[in-house]
Amino acid sequence: MSHQPNKPPALRPGDTVGVVATSATVEREYLERGVGVLASMGYRVKVSGHALDRTGIFAGSDRDRAHELNAFFADPAVKAIFGARGGYGCGRLLPLVDFAALARNPKIFLGFSDATFLLNPIV
C-alpha cells in the first residue's frame, strides 16, 4: 500500500507564513532580510520566538526548536513554514517532533540542507 501524503493548500497573498529556526543559529540581519522578502511577496510573517536564540552552534535548545516547529504546524493561522536557515541540527529534532500531529495539519514546509531530515518524514 502506498502512502498518500496530505496535500497542503496553496499559499495566497495575505496568508500567514511562519519562520522557525530548526538548526544552526541565524544572524538577525539575514532573518530580517528574509522576512522582508516574504512580506514584499504579500505574506504576513510570524517569526518563532526562539529564532535568534543561541545554544552553542544551534538556534536554541533542541527542545525549544522542536516545540516551536510543532507549535507552528498546530497553529491554524500559519499556512506554510520556512526554515530560517539550513545547517547542522535538524536531525537532532527527529525524536522530539510529533509527526502524527504534523500529518493531521498539512502545511508547506520549506527548508534546505539538514532540513531534509525533517522533509522526508513530513511528506
GROMACS .gro file of N, CA and C in nm:
model
  369
    1MET      N    1   0.085  -0.117   0.000
    1MET     CA    2   0.000   0.000   0.000
    1MET      C    3   0.090   0.124   0.000
    2SER      N    4   0.067   0.215  -0.092
    2SER     CA    5   0.149   0.335  -0.099
    2SER      C    6   0.092   0.443  -0.008
    3HIS      N    7   0.181   0.524   0.042
    3HIS     CA    8   0.143   0.634   0.131
    3HIS      C    9   0.101   0.753   0.047
    4GLN      N   10  -0.017   0.806   0.071
    4GLN     CA   11  -0.065   0.925   0.002
    4GLN      C   12  -0.055   1.043   0.098
    5PRO      N   13   0.038   1.134   0.073
    5PRO     CA   14   0.053   1.248   0.164
    5PRO      C   15  -0.068   1.341   0.156
    6ASN      N   16  -0.097   1.406   0.267
    6ASN     CA   17  -0.199   1.510   0.268
    6ASN      C   18  -0.139   1.633   0.202
    7LYS      N   19  -0.203   1.679   0.097
    7LYS     CA   20  -0.150   1.794   0.025
    7LYS      C   21  -0.198   1.922   0.091
    8PRO      N   22  -0.104   2.009   0.130
    8PRO     CA   23  -0.145   2.136   0.191
    8PRO      C   24  -0.202   2.230   0.085
    9PRO      N   25  -0.287   2.322   0.126
    9PRO     CA   26  -0.340   2.419   0.030
    9PRO      C   27  -0.232   2.514  -0.020
   10ALA      N   28  -0.255   2.567  -0.139
   10ALA     CA   29  -0.162   2.664  -0.197
   10ALA      C   30  -0.165   2.793  -0.116
   11LEU      N   31  -0.052   2.863  -0.117
   11LEU     CA   32  -0.045   2.993  -0.049
   11LEU      C   33  -0.113   3.100  -0.133
   12ARG      N   34  -0.171   3.196  -0.062
   12ARG     CA   35  -0.232   3.311  -0.127
   12ARG      C   36  -0.180   3.438  -0.060
   13PRO      N   37  -0.170   3.547  -0.136
   13PRO     CA   38  -0.130   3.674  -0.073
   13PRO      C   39  -0.220   3.703   0.048
   14GLY      N   40  -0.158   3.749   0.154
   14GLY     CA   41  -0.230   3.776   0.278
   14GLY      C   42  -0.224   3.661   0.377
   15ASP      N   43  -0.185   3.540   0.330
   15ASP     CA   44  -0.170   3.427   0.422
   15ASP      C   45  -0.055   3.453   0.518
   16THR      N   46  -0.062   3.389   0.632
   16THR     CA   47   0.046   3.396   0.730
   16THR      C   48   0.141   3.280   0.708
   17VAL      N   49   0.270   3.311   0.699
   17VAL     CA   50   0.374   3.210   0.690
   17VAL      C   51   0.461   3.221   0.815
   18GLY      N   52   0.510   3.109   0.860
   18GLY     CA   53   0.594   3.107   0.978
   18GLY      C   54   0.739   3.088   0.942
   19VAL      N   55   0.827   3.142   1.024
   19VAL     CA   56   0.972   3.121   1.010
   19VAL      C   57   1.021   3.063   1.141
   20VAL      N   58   1.077   2.943   1.133
   20VAL     CA   59   1.125   2.872   1.251
   20VAL      C   60   1.272   2.835   1.230
   21ALA      N   61   1.353   2.858   1.330
   21ALA     CA   62   1.494   2.819   1.325
   21ALA      C   63   1.504   2.675   1.377
   22THR      N   64   1.524   2.581   1.285
   22THR     CA   65   1.526   2.440   1.322
   22THR      C   66   1.666   2.383   1.336
   23SER      N   67   1.766   2.463   1.307
   23SER     CA   68   1.903   2.409   1.309
   23SER      C   69   2.002   2.509   1.367
   24ALA      N   70   2.098   2.548   1.287
   24ALA     CA   71   2.205   2.636   1.333
   24ALA      C   72   2.154   2.778   1.356
   25THR      N   73   2.235   2.854   1.425
   25THR     CA   74   2.198   2.993   1.454
   25THR      C   75   2.181   3.073   1.326
   26VAL      N   76   2.100   3.176   1.334
   26VAL     CA   77   2.079   3.264   1.220
   26VAL      C   78   2.109   3.406   1.267
   27GLU      N   79   2.174   3.480   1.182
   27GLU     CA   80   2.205   3.619   1.214
   27GLU      C   81   2.081   3.706   1.194
   28ARG      N   82   2.061   3.801   1.283
   28ARG     CA   83   1.945   3.890   1.278
   28ARG      C   84   1.929   3.955   1.140
   29GLU      N   85   2.040   4.003   1.083
   29GLU     CA   86   2.035   4.071   0.954
   29GLU      C   87   1.976   3.980   0.845
   30TYR      N   88   2.019   3.855   0.842
   30TYR     CA   89   1.969   3.762   0.740
   30TYR      C   90   1.823   3.726   0.766
   31LEU      N   91   1.788   3.707   0.891
   31LEU     CA   92   1.649   3.678   0.925
   31LEU      C   93   1.559   3.793   0.883
   32GLU      N   94   1.600   3.914   0.916
   32GLU     CA   95   1.518   4.031   0.881
   32GLU      C   96   1.508   4.047   0.729
   33ARG      N   97   1.616   4.019   0.658
   33ARG     CA   98   1.612   4.028   0.512
   33ARG      C   99   1.512   3.927   0.455
   34GLY      N  100   1.516   3.804   0.504
   34GLY     CA  101   1.423   3.701   0.457
   34GLY      C  102   1.279   3.734   0.489
   35VAL      N  103   1.255   3.784   0.610
   35VAL     CA  104   1.120   3.825   0.649
   35VAL      C  105   1.071   3.937   0.557
   36GLY      N  106   1.161   4.030   0.524
   36GLY     CA  107   1.125   4.139   0.434
   36GLY      C  108   1.086   4.090   0.295
   37VAL      N  109   1.157   3.991   0.245
   37VAL     CA  110   1.124   3.934   0.114
   37VAL      C  111   0.986   3.869   0.119
   38LEU      N  112   0.960   3.791   0.222
   38LEU     CA  113   0.829   3.726   0.234
   38LEU      C  114   0.717   3.829   0.244
   39ALA      N  115   0.739   3.934   0.323
   39ALA     CA  116   0.638   4.040   0.337
   39ALA      C  117   0.617   4.112   0.204
   40SER      N  118   0.725   4.134   0.128
   40SER     CA  119   0.711   4.203  -0.001
   40SER      C  120   0.634   4.118  -0.101
   41MET      N  121   0.627   3.987  -0.078
   41MET     CA  122   0.550   3.898  -0.165
   41MET      C  123   0.403   3.894  -0.126
   42GLY      N  124   0.368   3.968  -0.020
   42GLY     CA  125   0.228   3.978   0.020
   42GLY      C  126   0.187   3.887   0.134
   43TYR      N  127   0.285   3.824   0.201
   43TYR     CA  128   0.253   3.735   0.312
   43TYR      C  129   0.269   3.807   0.445
   44ARG      N  130   0.188   3.766   0.540
   44ARG     CA  131   0.209   3.806   0.679
   44ARG      C  132   0.312   3.707   0.733
   45VAL      N  133   0.405   3.754   0.813
   45VAL     CA  134   0.514   3.668   0.859
   45VAL      C  135   0.513   3.662   1.012
   46LYS      N  136   0.513   3.540   1.062
   46LYS     CA  137   0.521   3.515   1.206
   46LYS      C  138   0.655   3.445   1.231
   47VAL      N  139   0.741   3.509   1.307
   47VAL     CA  140   0.873   3.454   1.337
   47VAL      C  141   0.868   3.388   1.473
   48SER      N  142   0.924   3.269   1.483
   48SER     CA  143   0.925   3.199   1.611
   48SER      C  144   0.999   3.280   1.717
   49GLY      N  145   0.953   3.269   1.838
   49GLY     CA  146   1.010   3.346   1.949
   49GLY      C  147   1.155   3.310   1.980
   50HIS      N  148   1.198   3.193   1.939
   50HIS     CA  149   1.335   3.149   1.967
   50HIS      C  150   1.426   3.157   1.845
   51ALA      N  151   1.380   3.220   1.737
   51ALA     CA  152   1.455   3.220   1.611
   51ALA      C  153   1.597   3.273   1.626
   52LEU      N  154   1.618   3.367   1.715
   52LEU     CA  155   1.752   3.425   1.730
   52LEU      C  156   1.827   3.374   1.853
   53ASP      N  157   1.770   3.270   1.919
   53ASP     CA  158   1.839   3.212   2.034
   53ASP      C  159   1.971   3.149   1.990
   54ARG      N  160   2.059   3.133   2.086
   54ARG     CA  161   2.187   3.067   2.060
   54ARG      C  162   2.220   2.972   2.174
   55THR      N  163   2.240   2.848   2.137
   55THR     CA  164   2.287   2.746   2.230
   55THR      C  165   2.400   2.675   2.157
   56GLY      N  166   2.522   2.715   2.183
   56GLY     CA  167   2.635   2.663   2.106
   56GLY      C  168   2.620   2.708   1.962
   57ILE      N  169   2.624   2.613   1.869
   57ILE     CA  170   2.607   2.647   1.727
   57ILE      C  171   2.461   2.646   1.684
   58PHE      N  172   2.371   2.609   1.776
   58PHE     CA  173   2.230   2.592   1.741
   58PHE      C  174   2.148   2.716   1.776
   59ALA      N  175   2.034   2.728   1.709
   59ALA     CA  176   1.940   2.837   1.736
   59ALA      C  177   1.850   2.797   1.852
   60GLY      N  178   1.909   2.782   1.967
   60GLY     CA  179   1.835   2.742   2.086
   60GLY      C  180   1.849   2.593   2.112
   61SER      N  181   1.786   2.548   2.218
   61SER     CA  182   1.794   2.407   2.256
   61SER      C  183   1.715   2.321   2.158
   62ASP      N  184   1.747   2.194   2.153
   62ASP     CA  185   1.672   2.102   2.068
   62ASP      C  186   1.524   2.105   2.105
   63ARG      N  187   1.495   2.104   2.234
   63ARG     CA  188   1.355   2.105   2.278
   63ARG      C  189   1.282   2.231   2.234
   64ASP      N  190   1.345   2.346   2.246
   64ASP     CA  191   1.281   2.472   2.203
   64ASP      C  192   1.256   2.472   2.053
   65ARG      N  193   1.353   2.427   1.976
   65ARG     CA  194   1.338   2.427   1.830
   65ARG      C  195   1.227   2.331   1.788
   66ALA      N  196   1.224   2.213   1.847
   66ALA     CA  197   1.119   2.115   1.814
   66ALA      C  198   0.982   2.165   1.860
   67HIS      N  199   0.977   2.223   1.979
   67HIS     CA  200   0.849   2.275   2.031
   67HIS      C  201   0.793   2.381   1.937
   68GLU      N  202   0.877   2.469   1.890
   68GLU     CA  203   0.828   2.575   1.801
   68GLU      C  204   0.784   2.518   1.667
   69LEU      N  205   0.854   2.421   1.613
   69LEU     CA  206   0.811   2.358   1.488
   69LEU      C  207   0.675   2.292   1.508
   70ASN      N  208   0.660   2.215   1.616
   70ASN     CA  209   0.531   2.152   1.646
   70ASN      C  210   0.421   2.256   1.662
   71ALA      N  211   0.451   2.365   1.732
   71ALA     CA  212   0.351   2.470   1.756
   71ALA      C  213   0.309   2.540   1.627
   72PHE      N  214   0.403   2.565   1.538
   72PHE     CA  215   0.370   2.632   1.412
   72PHE      C  216   0.286   2.541   1.323
   73PHE      N  217   0.313   2.411   1.325
   73PHE     CA  218   0.227   2.319   1.249
   73PHE      C  219   0.087   2.312   1.310
   74ALA      N  220   0.076   2.324   1.440
   74ALA     CA  221  -0.055   2.318   1.506
   74ALA      C  222  -0.134   2.448   1.492
   75ASP      N  223  -0.068   2.557   1.462
   75ASP     CA  224  -0.134   2.689   1.453
   75ASP      C  225  -0.214   2.698   1.322
   76PRO      N  226  -0.347   2.705   1.330
   76PRO     CA  227  -0.427   2.710   1.207
   76PRO      C  228  -0.407   2.838   1.126
   77ALA      N  229  -0.356   2.943   1.187
   77ALA     CA  230  -0.333   3.068   1.114
   77ALA      C  231  -0.211   3.060   1.024
   78VAL      N  232  -0.115   2.972   1.056
   78VAL     CA  233   0.008   2.959   0.978
   78VAL      C  234  -0.017   2.861   0.865
   79LYS      N  235   0.001   2.907   0.742
   79LYS     CA  236  -0.027   2.825   0.624
   79LYS      C  237   0.097   2.758   0.565
   80ALA      N  238   0.215   2.808   0.597
   80ALA     CA  239   0.340   2.749   0.549
   80ALA      C  240   0.449   2.782   0.651
   81ILE      N  241   0.551   2.697   0.654
   81ILE     CA  242   0.661   2.716   0.748
   81ILE      C  243   0.792   2.713   0.671
   82PHE      N  244   0.873   2.816   0.694
   82PHE     CA  245   1.004   2.828   0.632
   82PHE      C  246   1.111   2.807   0.738
   83GLY      N  247   1.211   2.728   0.706
   83GLY     CA  248   1.326   2.718   0.794
   83GLY      C  249   1.407   2.846   0.785
   84ALA      N  250   1.449   2.899   0.898
   84ALA     CA  251   1.523   3.025   0.899
   84ALA      C  252   1.657   3.012   0.827
   85ARG      N  253   1.714   2.892   0.828
   85ARG     CA  254   1.838   2.864   0.756
   85ARG      C  255   1.862   2.715   0.759
   86GLY      N  256   1.957   2.670   0.684
   86GLY     CA  257   1.996   2.530   0.688
   86GLY      C  258   2.107   2.513   0.789
   87GLY      N  259   2.181   2.408   0.773
   87GLY     CA  260   2.292   2.381   0.864
   87GLY      C  261   2.260   2.269   0.959
   88TYR      N  262   2.362   2.222   1.025
   88TYR     CA  263   2.351   2.108   1.115
   88TYR      C  264   2.252   2.136   1.227
   89GLY      N  265   2.175   2.035   1.263
   89GLY     CA  266   2.089   2.045   1.380
   89GLY      C  267   1.950   1.987   1.365
   90CYS      N  268   1.896   1.982   1.245
   90CYS     CA  269   1.759   1.932   1.227
   90CYS      C  270   1.745   1.786   1.267
   91GLY      N  271   1.844   1.705   1.237
   91GLY     CA  272   1.837   1.564   1.270
   91GLY      C  273   1.820   1.540   1.419
   92ARG      N  274   1.870   1.630   1.499
   92ARG     CA  275   1.857   1.618   1.645
   92ARG      C  276   1.713   1.634   1.692
   93LEU      N  277   1.627   1.690   1.605
   93LEU     CA  278   1.487   1.714   1.643
   93LEU      C  279   1.397   1.593   1.619
   94LEU      N  280   1.443   1.497   1.540
   94LEU     CA  281   1.357   1.386   1.499
   94LEU      C  282   1.282   1.319   1.615
   95PRO      N  283   1.347   1.286   1.726
   95PRO     CA  284   1.272   1.220   1.833
   95PRO      C  285   1.177   1.314   1.909
   96LEU      N  286   1.187   1.444   1.883
   96LEU     CA  287   1.108   1.542   1.956
   96LEU      C  288   0.992   1.600   1.876
   97VAL      N  289   0.983   1.566   1.748
   97VAL     CA  290   0.878   1.620   1.662
   97VAL      C  291   0.760   1.523   1.660
   98ASP      N  292   0.639   1.577   1.672
   98ASP     CA  293   0.517   1.497   1.670
   98ASP      C  294   0.471   1.484   1.525
   99PHE      N  295   0.526   1.384   1.453
   99PHE     CA  296   0.498   1.370   1.311
   99PHE      C  297   0.353   1.333   1.284
  100ALA      N  298   0.287   1.264   1.377
  100ALA     CA  299   0.145   1.232   1.358
  100ALA      C  300   0.063   1.361   1.359
  101ALA      N  301   0.096   1.453   1.449
  101ALA     CA  302   0.025   1.582   1.452
  101ALA      C  303   0.055   1.664   1.327
  102LEU      N  304   0.179   1.659   1.279
  102LEU     CA  305   0.214   1.731   1.156
  102LEU      C  306   0.133   1.678   1.039
  103ALA      N  307   0.113   1.547   1.033
  103ALA     CA  308   0.036   1.486   0.924
  103ALA      C  309  -0.111   1.529   0.929
  104ARG      N  310  -0.161   1.553   1.049
  104ARG     CA  311  -0.301   1.598   1.063
  104ARG      C  312  -0.318   1.745   1.028
  105ASN      N  313  -0.209   1.819   1.021
  105ASN     CA  314  -0.211   1.961   0.990
  105ASN      C  315  -0.116   1.989   0.873
  106PRO      N  316  -0.149   1.940   0.754
  106PRO     CA  317  -0.055   1.955   0.643
  106PRO      C  318  -0.030   2.101   0.608
  107LYS      N  319   0.097   2.133   0.594
  107LYS     CA  320   0.139   2.269   0.557
  107LYS      C  321   0.260   2.258   0.467
  108ILE      N  322   0.282   2.359   0.390
  108ILE     CA  323   0.405   2.367   0.313
  108ILE      C  324   0.518   2.384   0.414
  109PHE      N  325   0.621   2.303   0.401
  109PHE     CA  326   0.741   2.318   0.483
  109PHE      C  327   0.858   2.332   0.388
  110LEU      N  328   0.929   2.441   0.399
  110LEU     CA  329   1.037   2.471   0.307
  110LEU      C  330   1.167   2.486   0.386
  111GLY      N  331   1.267   2.412   0.345
  111GLY     CA  332   1.397   2.421   0.408
  111GLY      C  333   1.500   2.357   0.318
  112PHE      N  334   1.625   2.365   0.356
  112PHE     CA  335   1.732   2.308   0.276
  112PHE      C  336   1.840   2.254   0.368
  113SER      N  337   1.936   2.186   0.310
  113SER     CA  338   2.047   2.130   0.383
  113SER      C  339   1.995   2.027   0.483
  114ASP      N  340   2.022   2.045   0.610
  114ASP     CA  341   1.980   1.949   0.712
  114ASP      C  342   1.828   1.941   0.729
  115ALA      N  343   1.753   2.034   0.673
  115ALA     CA  344   1.607   2.025   0.680
  115ALA      C  345   1.556   1.899   0.613
  116THR      N  346   1.639   1.835   0.530
  116THR     CA  347   1.600   1.709   0.467
  116THR      C  348   1.564   1.605   0.572
  117PHE      N  349   1.628   1.609   0.688
  117PHE     CA  350   1.591   1.518   0.797
  117PHE      C  351   1.444   1.532   0.832
  118LEU      N  352   1.390   1.653   0.824
  118LEU     CA  353   1.250   1.678   0.856
  118LEU      C  354   1.160   1.664   0.734
  119LEU      N  355   1.209   1.703   0.618
  119LEU     CA  356   1.127   1.697   0.497
  119LEU      C  357   1.084   1.554   0.465
  120ASN      N  358   1.173   1.458   0.478
  120ASN     CA  359   1.141   1.320   0.443
  120ASN      C  360   1.026   1.263   0.526
  121PRO      N  361   1.026   1.270   0.657
  121PRO     CA  362   0.913   1.211   0.731
  121PRO      C  363   0.786   1.297   0.726
  122ILE      N  364   0.796   1.424   0.691
  122ILE     CA  365   0.677   1.509   0.684
  122ILE      C  366   0.591   1.472   0.563
  123VAL      N  367   0.654   1.430   0.454
  123VAL     CA  368   0.579   1.401   0.330
  123VAL      C  369   0.489   1.282   0.350
   0.00000   0.00000   0.00000
